[in-house]
Coordinates of C-alpha atoms and ligand atoms in Angstrom, one line a residue:
X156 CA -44.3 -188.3 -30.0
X157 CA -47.0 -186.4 -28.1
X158 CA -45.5 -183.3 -29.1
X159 CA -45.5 -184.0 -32.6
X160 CA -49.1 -185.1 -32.4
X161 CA -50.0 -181.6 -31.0
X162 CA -48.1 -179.8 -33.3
X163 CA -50.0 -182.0 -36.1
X164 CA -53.3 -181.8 -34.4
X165 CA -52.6 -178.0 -34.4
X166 CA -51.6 -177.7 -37.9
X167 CA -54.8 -179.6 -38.9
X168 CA -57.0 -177.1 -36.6
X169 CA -55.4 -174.5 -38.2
X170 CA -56.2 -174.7 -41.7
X171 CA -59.6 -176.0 -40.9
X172 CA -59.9 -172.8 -39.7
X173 CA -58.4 -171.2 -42.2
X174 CA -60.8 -172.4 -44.7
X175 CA -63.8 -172.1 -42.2
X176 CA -63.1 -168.3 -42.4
X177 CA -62.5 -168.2 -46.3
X178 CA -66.0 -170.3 -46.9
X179 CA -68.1 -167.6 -44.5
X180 CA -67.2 -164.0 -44.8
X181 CA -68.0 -162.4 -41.9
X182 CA -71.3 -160.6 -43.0
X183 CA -71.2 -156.7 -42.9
X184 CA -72.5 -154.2 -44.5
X185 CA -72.4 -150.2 -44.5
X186 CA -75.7 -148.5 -43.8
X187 CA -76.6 -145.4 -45.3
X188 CA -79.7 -144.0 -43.2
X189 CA -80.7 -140.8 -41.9
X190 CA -82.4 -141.6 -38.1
X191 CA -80.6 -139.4 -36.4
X192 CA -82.8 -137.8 -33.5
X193 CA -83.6 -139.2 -30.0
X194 CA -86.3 -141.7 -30.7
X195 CA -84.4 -142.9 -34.5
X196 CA -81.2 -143.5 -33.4
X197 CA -82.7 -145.8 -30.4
X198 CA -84.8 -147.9 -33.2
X199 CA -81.6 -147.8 -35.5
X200 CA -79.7 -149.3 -32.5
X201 CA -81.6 -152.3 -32.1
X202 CA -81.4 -152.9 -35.8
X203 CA -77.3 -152.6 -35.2
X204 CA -78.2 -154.7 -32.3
X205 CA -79.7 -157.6 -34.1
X206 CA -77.2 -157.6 -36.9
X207 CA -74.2 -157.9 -34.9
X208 CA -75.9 -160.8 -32.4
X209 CA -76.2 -162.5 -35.5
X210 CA -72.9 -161.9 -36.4
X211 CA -73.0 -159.3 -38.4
X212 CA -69.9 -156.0 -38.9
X213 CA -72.1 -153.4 -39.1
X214 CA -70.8 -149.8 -40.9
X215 CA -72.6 -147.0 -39.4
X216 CA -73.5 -144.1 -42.1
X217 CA -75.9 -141.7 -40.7
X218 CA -76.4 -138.2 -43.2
X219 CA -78.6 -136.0 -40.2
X220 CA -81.9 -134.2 -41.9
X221 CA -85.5 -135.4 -41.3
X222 CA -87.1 -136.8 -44.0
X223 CA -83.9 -138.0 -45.9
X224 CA -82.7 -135.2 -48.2
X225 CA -79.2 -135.1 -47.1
X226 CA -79.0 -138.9 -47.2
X227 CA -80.3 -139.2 -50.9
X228 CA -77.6 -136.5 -52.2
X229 CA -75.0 -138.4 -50.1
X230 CA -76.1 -141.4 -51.9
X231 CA -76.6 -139.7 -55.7
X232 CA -72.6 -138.7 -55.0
X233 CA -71.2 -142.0 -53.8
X234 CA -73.0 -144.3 -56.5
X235 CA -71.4 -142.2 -58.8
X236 CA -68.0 -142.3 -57.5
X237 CA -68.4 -146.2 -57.7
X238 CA -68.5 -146.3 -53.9
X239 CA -72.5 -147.7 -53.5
X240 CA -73.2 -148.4 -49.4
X241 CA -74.5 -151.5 -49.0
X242 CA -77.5 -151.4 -47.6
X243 CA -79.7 -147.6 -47.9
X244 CA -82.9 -146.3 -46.2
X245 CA -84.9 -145.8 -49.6
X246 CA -88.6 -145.4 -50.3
X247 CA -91.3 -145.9 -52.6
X248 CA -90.6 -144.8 -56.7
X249 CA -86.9 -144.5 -55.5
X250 CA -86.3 -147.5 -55.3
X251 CA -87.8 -148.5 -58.9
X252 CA -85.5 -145.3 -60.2
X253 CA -82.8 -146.8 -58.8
X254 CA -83.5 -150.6 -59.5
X255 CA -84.0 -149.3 -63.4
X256 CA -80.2 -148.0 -63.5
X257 CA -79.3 -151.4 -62.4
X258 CA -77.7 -150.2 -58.9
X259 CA -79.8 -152.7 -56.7
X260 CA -79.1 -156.0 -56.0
X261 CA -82.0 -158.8 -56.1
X262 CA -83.0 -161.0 -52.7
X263 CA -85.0 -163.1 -54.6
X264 CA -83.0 -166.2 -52.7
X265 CA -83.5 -164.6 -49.2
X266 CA -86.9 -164.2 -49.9
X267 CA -88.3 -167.1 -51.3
X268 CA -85.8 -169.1 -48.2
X269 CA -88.2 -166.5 -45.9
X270 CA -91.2 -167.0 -47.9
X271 CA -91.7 -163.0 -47.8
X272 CA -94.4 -163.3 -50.4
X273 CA -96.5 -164.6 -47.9
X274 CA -95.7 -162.4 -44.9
X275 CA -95.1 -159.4 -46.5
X276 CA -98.8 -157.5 -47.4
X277 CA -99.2 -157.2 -51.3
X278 CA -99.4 -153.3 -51.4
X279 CA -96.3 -153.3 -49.7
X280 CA -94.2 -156.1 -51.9
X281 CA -95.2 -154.4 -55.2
X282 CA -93.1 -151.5 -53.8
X283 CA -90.0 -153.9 -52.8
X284 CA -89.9 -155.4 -55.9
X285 CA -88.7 -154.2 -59.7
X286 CA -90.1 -156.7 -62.6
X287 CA -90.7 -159.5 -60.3
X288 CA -87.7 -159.0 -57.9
X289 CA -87.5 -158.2 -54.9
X290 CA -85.0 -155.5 -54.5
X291 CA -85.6 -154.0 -51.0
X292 CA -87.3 -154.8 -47.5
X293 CA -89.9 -152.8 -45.5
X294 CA -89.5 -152.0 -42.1
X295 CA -92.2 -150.6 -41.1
X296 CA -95.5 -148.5 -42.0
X297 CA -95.7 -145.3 -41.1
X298 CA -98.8 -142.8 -40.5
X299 CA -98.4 -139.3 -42.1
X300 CA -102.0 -137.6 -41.2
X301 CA -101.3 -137.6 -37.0
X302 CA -102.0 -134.3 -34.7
X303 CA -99.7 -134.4 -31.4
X304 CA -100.9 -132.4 -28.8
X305 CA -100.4 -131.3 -25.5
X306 CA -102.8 -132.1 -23.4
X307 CA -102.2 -129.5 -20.7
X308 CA -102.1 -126.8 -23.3
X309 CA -105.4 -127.6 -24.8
X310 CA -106.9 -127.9 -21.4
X311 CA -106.1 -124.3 -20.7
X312 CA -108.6 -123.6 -23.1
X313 CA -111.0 -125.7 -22.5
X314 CA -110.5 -128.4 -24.9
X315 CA -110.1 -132.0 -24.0
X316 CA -108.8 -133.5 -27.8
X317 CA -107.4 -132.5 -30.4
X318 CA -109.5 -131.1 -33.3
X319 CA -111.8 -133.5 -35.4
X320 CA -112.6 -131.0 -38.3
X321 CA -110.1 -128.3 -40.2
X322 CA -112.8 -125.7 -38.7
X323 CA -112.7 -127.1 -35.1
X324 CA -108.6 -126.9 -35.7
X325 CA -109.0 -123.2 -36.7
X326 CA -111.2 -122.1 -34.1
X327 CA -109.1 -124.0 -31.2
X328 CA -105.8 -122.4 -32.6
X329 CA -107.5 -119.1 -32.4
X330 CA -108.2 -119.5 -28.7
X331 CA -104.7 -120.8 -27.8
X332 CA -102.9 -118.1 -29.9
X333 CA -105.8 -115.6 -28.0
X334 CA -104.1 -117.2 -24.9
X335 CA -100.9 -116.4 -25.9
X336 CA -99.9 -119.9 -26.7
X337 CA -98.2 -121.1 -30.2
X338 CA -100.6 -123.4 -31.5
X339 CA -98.9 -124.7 -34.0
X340 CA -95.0 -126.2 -33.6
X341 CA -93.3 -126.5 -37.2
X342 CA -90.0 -126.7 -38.3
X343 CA -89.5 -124.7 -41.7
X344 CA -88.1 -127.0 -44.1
X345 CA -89.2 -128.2 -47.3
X346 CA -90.6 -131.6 -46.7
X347 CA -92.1 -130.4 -43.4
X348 CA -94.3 -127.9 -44.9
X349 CA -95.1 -130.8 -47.6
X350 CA -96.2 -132.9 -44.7
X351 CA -98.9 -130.5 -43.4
X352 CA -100.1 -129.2 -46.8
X353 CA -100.8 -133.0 -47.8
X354 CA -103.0 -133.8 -44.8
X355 CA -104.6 -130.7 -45.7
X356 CA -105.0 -131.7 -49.0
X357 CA -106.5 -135.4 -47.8
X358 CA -108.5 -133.8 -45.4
X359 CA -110.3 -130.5 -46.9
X360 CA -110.5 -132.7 -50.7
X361 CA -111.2 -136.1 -49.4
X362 CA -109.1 -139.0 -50.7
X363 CA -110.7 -138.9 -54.2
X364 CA -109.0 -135.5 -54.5
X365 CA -105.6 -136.6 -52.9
X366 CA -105.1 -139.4 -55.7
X367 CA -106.2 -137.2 -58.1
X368 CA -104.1 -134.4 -57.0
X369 CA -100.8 -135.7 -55.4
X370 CA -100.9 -139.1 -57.4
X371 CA -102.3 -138.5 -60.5
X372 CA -101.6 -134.9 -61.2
X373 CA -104.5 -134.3 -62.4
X374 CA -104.7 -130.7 -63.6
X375 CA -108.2 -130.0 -62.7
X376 CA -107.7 -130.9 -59.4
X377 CA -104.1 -129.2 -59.5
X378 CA -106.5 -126.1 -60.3
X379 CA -109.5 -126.9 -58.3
X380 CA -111.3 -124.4 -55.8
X381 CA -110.7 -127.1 -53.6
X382 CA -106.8 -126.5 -53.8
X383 CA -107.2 -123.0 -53.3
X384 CA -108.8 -123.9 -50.4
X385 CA -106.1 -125.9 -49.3
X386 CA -103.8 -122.9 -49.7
X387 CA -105.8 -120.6 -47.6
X388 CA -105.6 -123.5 -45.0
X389 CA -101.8 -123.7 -45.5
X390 CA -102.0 -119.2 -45.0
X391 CA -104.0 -120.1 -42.0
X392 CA -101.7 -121.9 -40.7
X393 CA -98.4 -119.8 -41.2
X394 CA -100.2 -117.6 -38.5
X395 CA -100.5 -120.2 -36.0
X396 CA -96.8 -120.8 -36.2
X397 CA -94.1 -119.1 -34.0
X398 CA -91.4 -116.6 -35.0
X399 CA -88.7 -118.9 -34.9
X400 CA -90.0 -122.1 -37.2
X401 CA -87.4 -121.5 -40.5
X402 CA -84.9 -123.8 -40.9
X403 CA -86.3 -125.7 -37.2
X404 CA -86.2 -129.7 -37.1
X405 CA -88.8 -131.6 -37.1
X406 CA -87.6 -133.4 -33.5
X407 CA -87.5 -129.6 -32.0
X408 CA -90.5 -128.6 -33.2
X409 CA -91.8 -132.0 -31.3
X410 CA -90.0 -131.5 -28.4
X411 CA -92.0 -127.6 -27.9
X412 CA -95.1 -129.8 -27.9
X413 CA -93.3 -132.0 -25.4
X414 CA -92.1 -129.1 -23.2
X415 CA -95.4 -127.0 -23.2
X416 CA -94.1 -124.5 -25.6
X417 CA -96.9 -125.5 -28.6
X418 CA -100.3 -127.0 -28.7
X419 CA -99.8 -129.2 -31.4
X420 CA -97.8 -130.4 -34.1
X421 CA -98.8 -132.0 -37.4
X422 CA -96.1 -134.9 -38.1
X423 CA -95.9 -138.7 -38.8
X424 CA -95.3 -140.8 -36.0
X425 CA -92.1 -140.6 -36.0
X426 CA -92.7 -138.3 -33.6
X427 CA -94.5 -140.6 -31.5
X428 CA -90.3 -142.0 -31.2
X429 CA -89.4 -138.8 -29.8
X430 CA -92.0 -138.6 -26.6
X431 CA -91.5 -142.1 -26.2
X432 CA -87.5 -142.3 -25.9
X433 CA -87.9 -139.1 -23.5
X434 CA -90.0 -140.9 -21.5
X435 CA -93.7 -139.6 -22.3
X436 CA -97.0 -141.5 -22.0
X437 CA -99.2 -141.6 -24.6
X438 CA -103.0 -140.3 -23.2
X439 CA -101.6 -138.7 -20.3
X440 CA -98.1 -136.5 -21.9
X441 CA -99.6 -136.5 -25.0
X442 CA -102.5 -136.9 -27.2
X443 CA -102.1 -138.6 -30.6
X444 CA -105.5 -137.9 -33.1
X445 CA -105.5 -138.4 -36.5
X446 CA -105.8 -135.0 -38.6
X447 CA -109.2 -134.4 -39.8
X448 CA -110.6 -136.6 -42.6
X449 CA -112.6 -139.1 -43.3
X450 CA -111.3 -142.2 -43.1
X451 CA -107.7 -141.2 -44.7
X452 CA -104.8 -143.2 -43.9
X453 CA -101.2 -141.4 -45.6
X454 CA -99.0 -144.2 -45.4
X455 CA -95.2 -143.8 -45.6
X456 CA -93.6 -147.2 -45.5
X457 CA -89.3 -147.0 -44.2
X458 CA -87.3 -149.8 -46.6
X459 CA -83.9 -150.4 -47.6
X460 CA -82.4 -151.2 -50.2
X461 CA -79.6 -153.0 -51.3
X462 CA -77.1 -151.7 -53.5
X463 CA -74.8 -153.9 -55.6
X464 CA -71.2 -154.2 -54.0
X465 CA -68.7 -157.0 -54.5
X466 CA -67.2 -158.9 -51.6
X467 CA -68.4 -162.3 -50.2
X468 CA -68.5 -160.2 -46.6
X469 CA -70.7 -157.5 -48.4
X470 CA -73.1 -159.8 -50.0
X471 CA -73.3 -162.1 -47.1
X472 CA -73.6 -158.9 -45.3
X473 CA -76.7 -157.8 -47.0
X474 CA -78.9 -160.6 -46.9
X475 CA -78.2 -161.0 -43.2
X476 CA -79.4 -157.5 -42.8
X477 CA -82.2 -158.0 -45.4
X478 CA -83.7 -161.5 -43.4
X479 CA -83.7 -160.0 -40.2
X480 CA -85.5 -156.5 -40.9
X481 CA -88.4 -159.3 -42.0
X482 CA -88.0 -161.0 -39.5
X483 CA -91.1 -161.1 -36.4
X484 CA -88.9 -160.2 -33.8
X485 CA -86.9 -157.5 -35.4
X486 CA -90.4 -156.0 -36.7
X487 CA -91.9 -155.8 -33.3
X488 CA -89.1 -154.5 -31.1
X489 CA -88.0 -151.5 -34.1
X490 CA -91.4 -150.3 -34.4
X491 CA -91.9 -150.5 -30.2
X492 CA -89.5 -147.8 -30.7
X493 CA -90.3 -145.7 -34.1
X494 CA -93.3 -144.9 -33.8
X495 CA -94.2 -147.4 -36.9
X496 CA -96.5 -150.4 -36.7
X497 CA -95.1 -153.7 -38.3
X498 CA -94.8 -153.6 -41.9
X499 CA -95.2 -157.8 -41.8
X500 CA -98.5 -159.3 -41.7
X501 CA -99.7 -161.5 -38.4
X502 CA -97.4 -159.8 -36.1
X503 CA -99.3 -159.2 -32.8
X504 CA -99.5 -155.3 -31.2
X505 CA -99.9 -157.1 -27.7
X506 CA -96.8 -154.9 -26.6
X507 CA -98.0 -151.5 -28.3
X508 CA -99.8 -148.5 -27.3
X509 CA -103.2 -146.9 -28.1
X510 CA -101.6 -144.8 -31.2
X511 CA -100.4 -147.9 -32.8
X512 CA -103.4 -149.8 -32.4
X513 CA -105.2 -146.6 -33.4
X514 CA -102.8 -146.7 -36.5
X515 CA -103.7 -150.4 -37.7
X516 CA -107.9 -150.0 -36.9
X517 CA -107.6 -146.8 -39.2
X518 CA -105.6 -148.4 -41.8
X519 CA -107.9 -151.2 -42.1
X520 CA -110.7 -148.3 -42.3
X521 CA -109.2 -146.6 -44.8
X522 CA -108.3 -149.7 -47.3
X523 CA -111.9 -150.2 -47.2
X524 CA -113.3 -147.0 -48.0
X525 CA -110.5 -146.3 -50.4
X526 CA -108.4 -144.0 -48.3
X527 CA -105.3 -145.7 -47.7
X528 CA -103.2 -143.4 -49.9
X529 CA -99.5 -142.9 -50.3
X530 CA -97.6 -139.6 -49.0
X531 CA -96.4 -137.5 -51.5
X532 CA -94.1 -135.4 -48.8
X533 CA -92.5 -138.9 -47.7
X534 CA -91.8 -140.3 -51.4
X535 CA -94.6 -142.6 -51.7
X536 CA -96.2 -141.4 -54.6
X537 CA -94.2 -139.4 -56.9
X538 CA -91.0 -139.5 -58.1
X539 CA -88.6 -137.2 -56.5
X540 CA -89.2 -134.5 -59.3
X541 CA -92.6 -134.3 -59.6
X542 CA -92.6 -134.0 -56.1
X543 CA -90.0 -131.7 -55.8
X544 CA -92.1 -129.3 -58.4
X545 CA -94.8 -129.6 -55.8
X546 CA -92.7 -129.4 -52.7
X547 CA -91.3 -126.3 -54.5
X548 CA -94.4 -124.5 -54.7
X549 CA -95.6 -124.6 -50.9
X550 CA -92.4 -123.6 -49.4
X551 CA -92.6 -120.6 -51.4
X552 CA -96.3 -120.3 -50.8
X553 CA -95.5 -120.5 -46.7
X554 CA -93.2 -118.3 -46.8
X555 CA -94.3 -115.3 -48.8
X556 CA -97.6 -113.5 -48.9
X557 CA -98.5 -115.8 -52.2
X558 CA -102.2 -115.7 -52.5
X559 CA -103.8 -119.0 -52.7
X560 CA -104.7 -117.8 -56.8
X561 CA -100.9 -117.5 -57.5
X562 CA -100.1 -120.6 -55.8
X563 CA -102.3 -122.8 -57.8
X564 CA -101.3 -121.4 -60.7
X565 CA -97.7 -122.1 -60.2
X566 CA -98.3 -125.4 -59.1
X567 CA -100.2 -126.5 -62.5
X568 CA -97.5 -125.0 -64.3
X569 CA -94.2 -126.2 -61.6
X570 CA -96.4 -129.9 -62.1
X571 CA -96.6 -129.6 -66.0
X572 CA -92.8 -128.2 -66.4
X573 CA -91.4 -131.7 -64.3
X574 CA -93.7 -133.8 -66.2
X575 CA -92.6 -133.2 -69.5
Ligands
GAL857 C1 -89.4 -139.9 -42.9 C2 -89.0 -141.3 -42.5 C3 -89.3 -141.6 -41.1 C4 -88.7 -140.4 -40.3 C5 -88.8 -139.0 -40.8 C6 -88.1 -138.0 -40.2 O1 -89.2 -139.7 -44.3 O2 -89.8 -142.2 -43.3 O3 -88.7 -142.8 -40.7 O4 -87.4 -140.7 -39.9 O5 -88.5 -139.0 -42.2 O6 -86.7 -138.1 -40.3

């Protein structure tokens, strides 16, 4: 009698958990991203972290290459063997290209059960969202226009910060390169040169001239004196760059600023990641200044996307991931270790450094005297072949003996070829 009561009692667990497990697919989802150095892969960990406390199965999918050019032809190629990753680091007009070949899946349930339209700042939701849905989540904000320097290095010239005009820049690089120091650490690719030419652009133009330039394409400002004098900056400084820069990552080129083998290195704070996961202080190991402007802010906001997939698991998967990313906790300890400050509004910097809290005081400058723009390098403003045509243009500027005439003059015509 007992017996058979077990054996009953068991059967009757059994398929009660049977059907527990059909009614909740264990959430997972694949994730296409491309945070592969040092201080990435720790922030990218404690996203992996927080999805699989929650319950999560999380697919690892990391395509190596600063700035995400590898990922995005990894992700052109599976989308269109049928084969779409789940959930994809994706930024800016991406995500409305993508969204307008119906590849992206809506959280509009997530969000409105989250109540993102309130926590989520209105610049940053019109971004996330494609006719009214919302089709991806922020993670962070990043800042584009930073200088990291070396504080030792600079004190062997005599300087004590890092330069607050393009001329003070100039004339310090001269004395460290005089001292037989590389002033400059800079990794030759692409979207690295893109990344110094646009703070040059935001800093020797103004923000006016940035929107009208790298937003707008306007071709007067294309053709401007003023972008000619951007080019001459960008000749200046291929001279205050080492030997060895083509093809260097961005991470190395950080870690020579790090090791006391360059001055300084133009790069978002992203590389604020790297000195932190090896253990730097900011103020005493390094030095994080804005590059010269006046009161620009080049925001470059990390979100993912979510692609459609079919599978309870999948789906369940996604908005799991999608919830947490916006969640307070998740945005505080990911961008304690980016380099980011919270993308969600009302989440305290208690816990973060000078640079971050440097990072949100500027922002708030900048929105109000109009200079909180979008980076063109990081996929903020353009879409990726108008800012490919652009991109284009100052590689080959950088690494020829281009004058700054020629160079404008293939821009305006690289800018009016991808626009038509
Ligand atoms: C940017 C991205 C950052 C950082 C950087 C270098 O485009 O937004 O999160 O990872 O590339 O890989």
């Amino acid at each position: 009698m007992n017996l058979r009561k077990t054996i009953l009692a068991t059967g009757v667990a059994f398929s009660a958990l049977a059907t527990a497990s059909f009614a909740h697919a264990e959430p997972t989802a694949e994730v296409l991203h491309w945070w592969t150095s040092g201080g990435e892969a720790k922030a990218v960990a404690a996203l992996k972290e927080d999805f699989e406390a929650h319950g999560g199965k999380w697919v690892d999918s990391p395509v190596a290459g600063g700035g995400g050019d590898a990922a995005m032809t990894v992700l052109r190629s599976r989308v269109l063997s049928g084969d779409a990753p789940a959930a994809v680091q994706l930024k800016g007009p991406a995500i409305q290209d993508w969204a307008e070949q119906g590849a992206l899946a809506d959280l509009n349930d997530v969000a409105e059960a989250e109540g993102w339209d309130k926590v989520i700042p209105p610049a940053i939701q019109s971004v996330m969202k494609y006719e009214g849905d919302y089709v991806a989540v922020p993670v962070n904000i990043h800042r584009v226009d930073w200088i990291w320097a070396n504080p030792e290095l600079l004190a062997k010239v005599g300087a004590t910060e890092a330069p607050k005009t393009w001329d003070e820049f100039n004339a310090l690089a001269d004395k460290l390169k005089a001292a037989g120091i590389t002033p400059v650490a800079h990794g030759g690719q692409p979207w690295q040169y893109a990344t110094v030419f646009e703070t040059v652009v935001l800093g020797l133009g103004g923000p006016e001239f940035y929107q009208q330039a790298l937003v707008d394409l306007d071709e007067d400002a294309l053709k401007s004196d003023t972008m000619k004098a951007v080019f001459d900056q960008m000749r200046k400084i291929r001279g205050y760059v080492d030997a060895d820069f083509p093809g260097r990552d961005w991470n190395l080129a950080t870690a020579m600023v790090m090791n006391g083998d360059a001055a300084m290195q133009i790069m978002g704070d992203w590389a604020k990641g790297e000195f932190l996961a090896a253990g730097k202080v900011p103020g005493k190991d390094f030095i994080c200044s804005a590059t010269p402007s006046e009161h620009g802010y080049l925001f470059n906001v990390d979100s993912f996307a979510m692609f459609n997939v079919s599978g309870d698991d999948k789906v369940e998967g996604q908005k799991l991931l999608a919830e947490l990313i916006v969640g307070e906790k998740f945005q505080e300890t990911f961008n304690l270790l980016k380099g980011s400050i919270p993308a969600r509004l009302g989440v305290a910097l208690d816990k973060f450094d000078d640079c971050a809290k440097k990072s949100e005081a500027d922002l708030l400058a900048a929105q109000d005297a109009g200079g909180f723009l979008p980076s063109m390098a990081h996929g903020m403003a353009l879409r990726g072949h108008l800012s490919g045509a652009i991109v284009d243009v100052v590689t080959a500027h950088f690494n020829s003996d281009m004058s700054s005439d020629e160079a404008v003059e293939r821009l305006v015509e690289a800018v009016e070829l991808a626009k038509d």
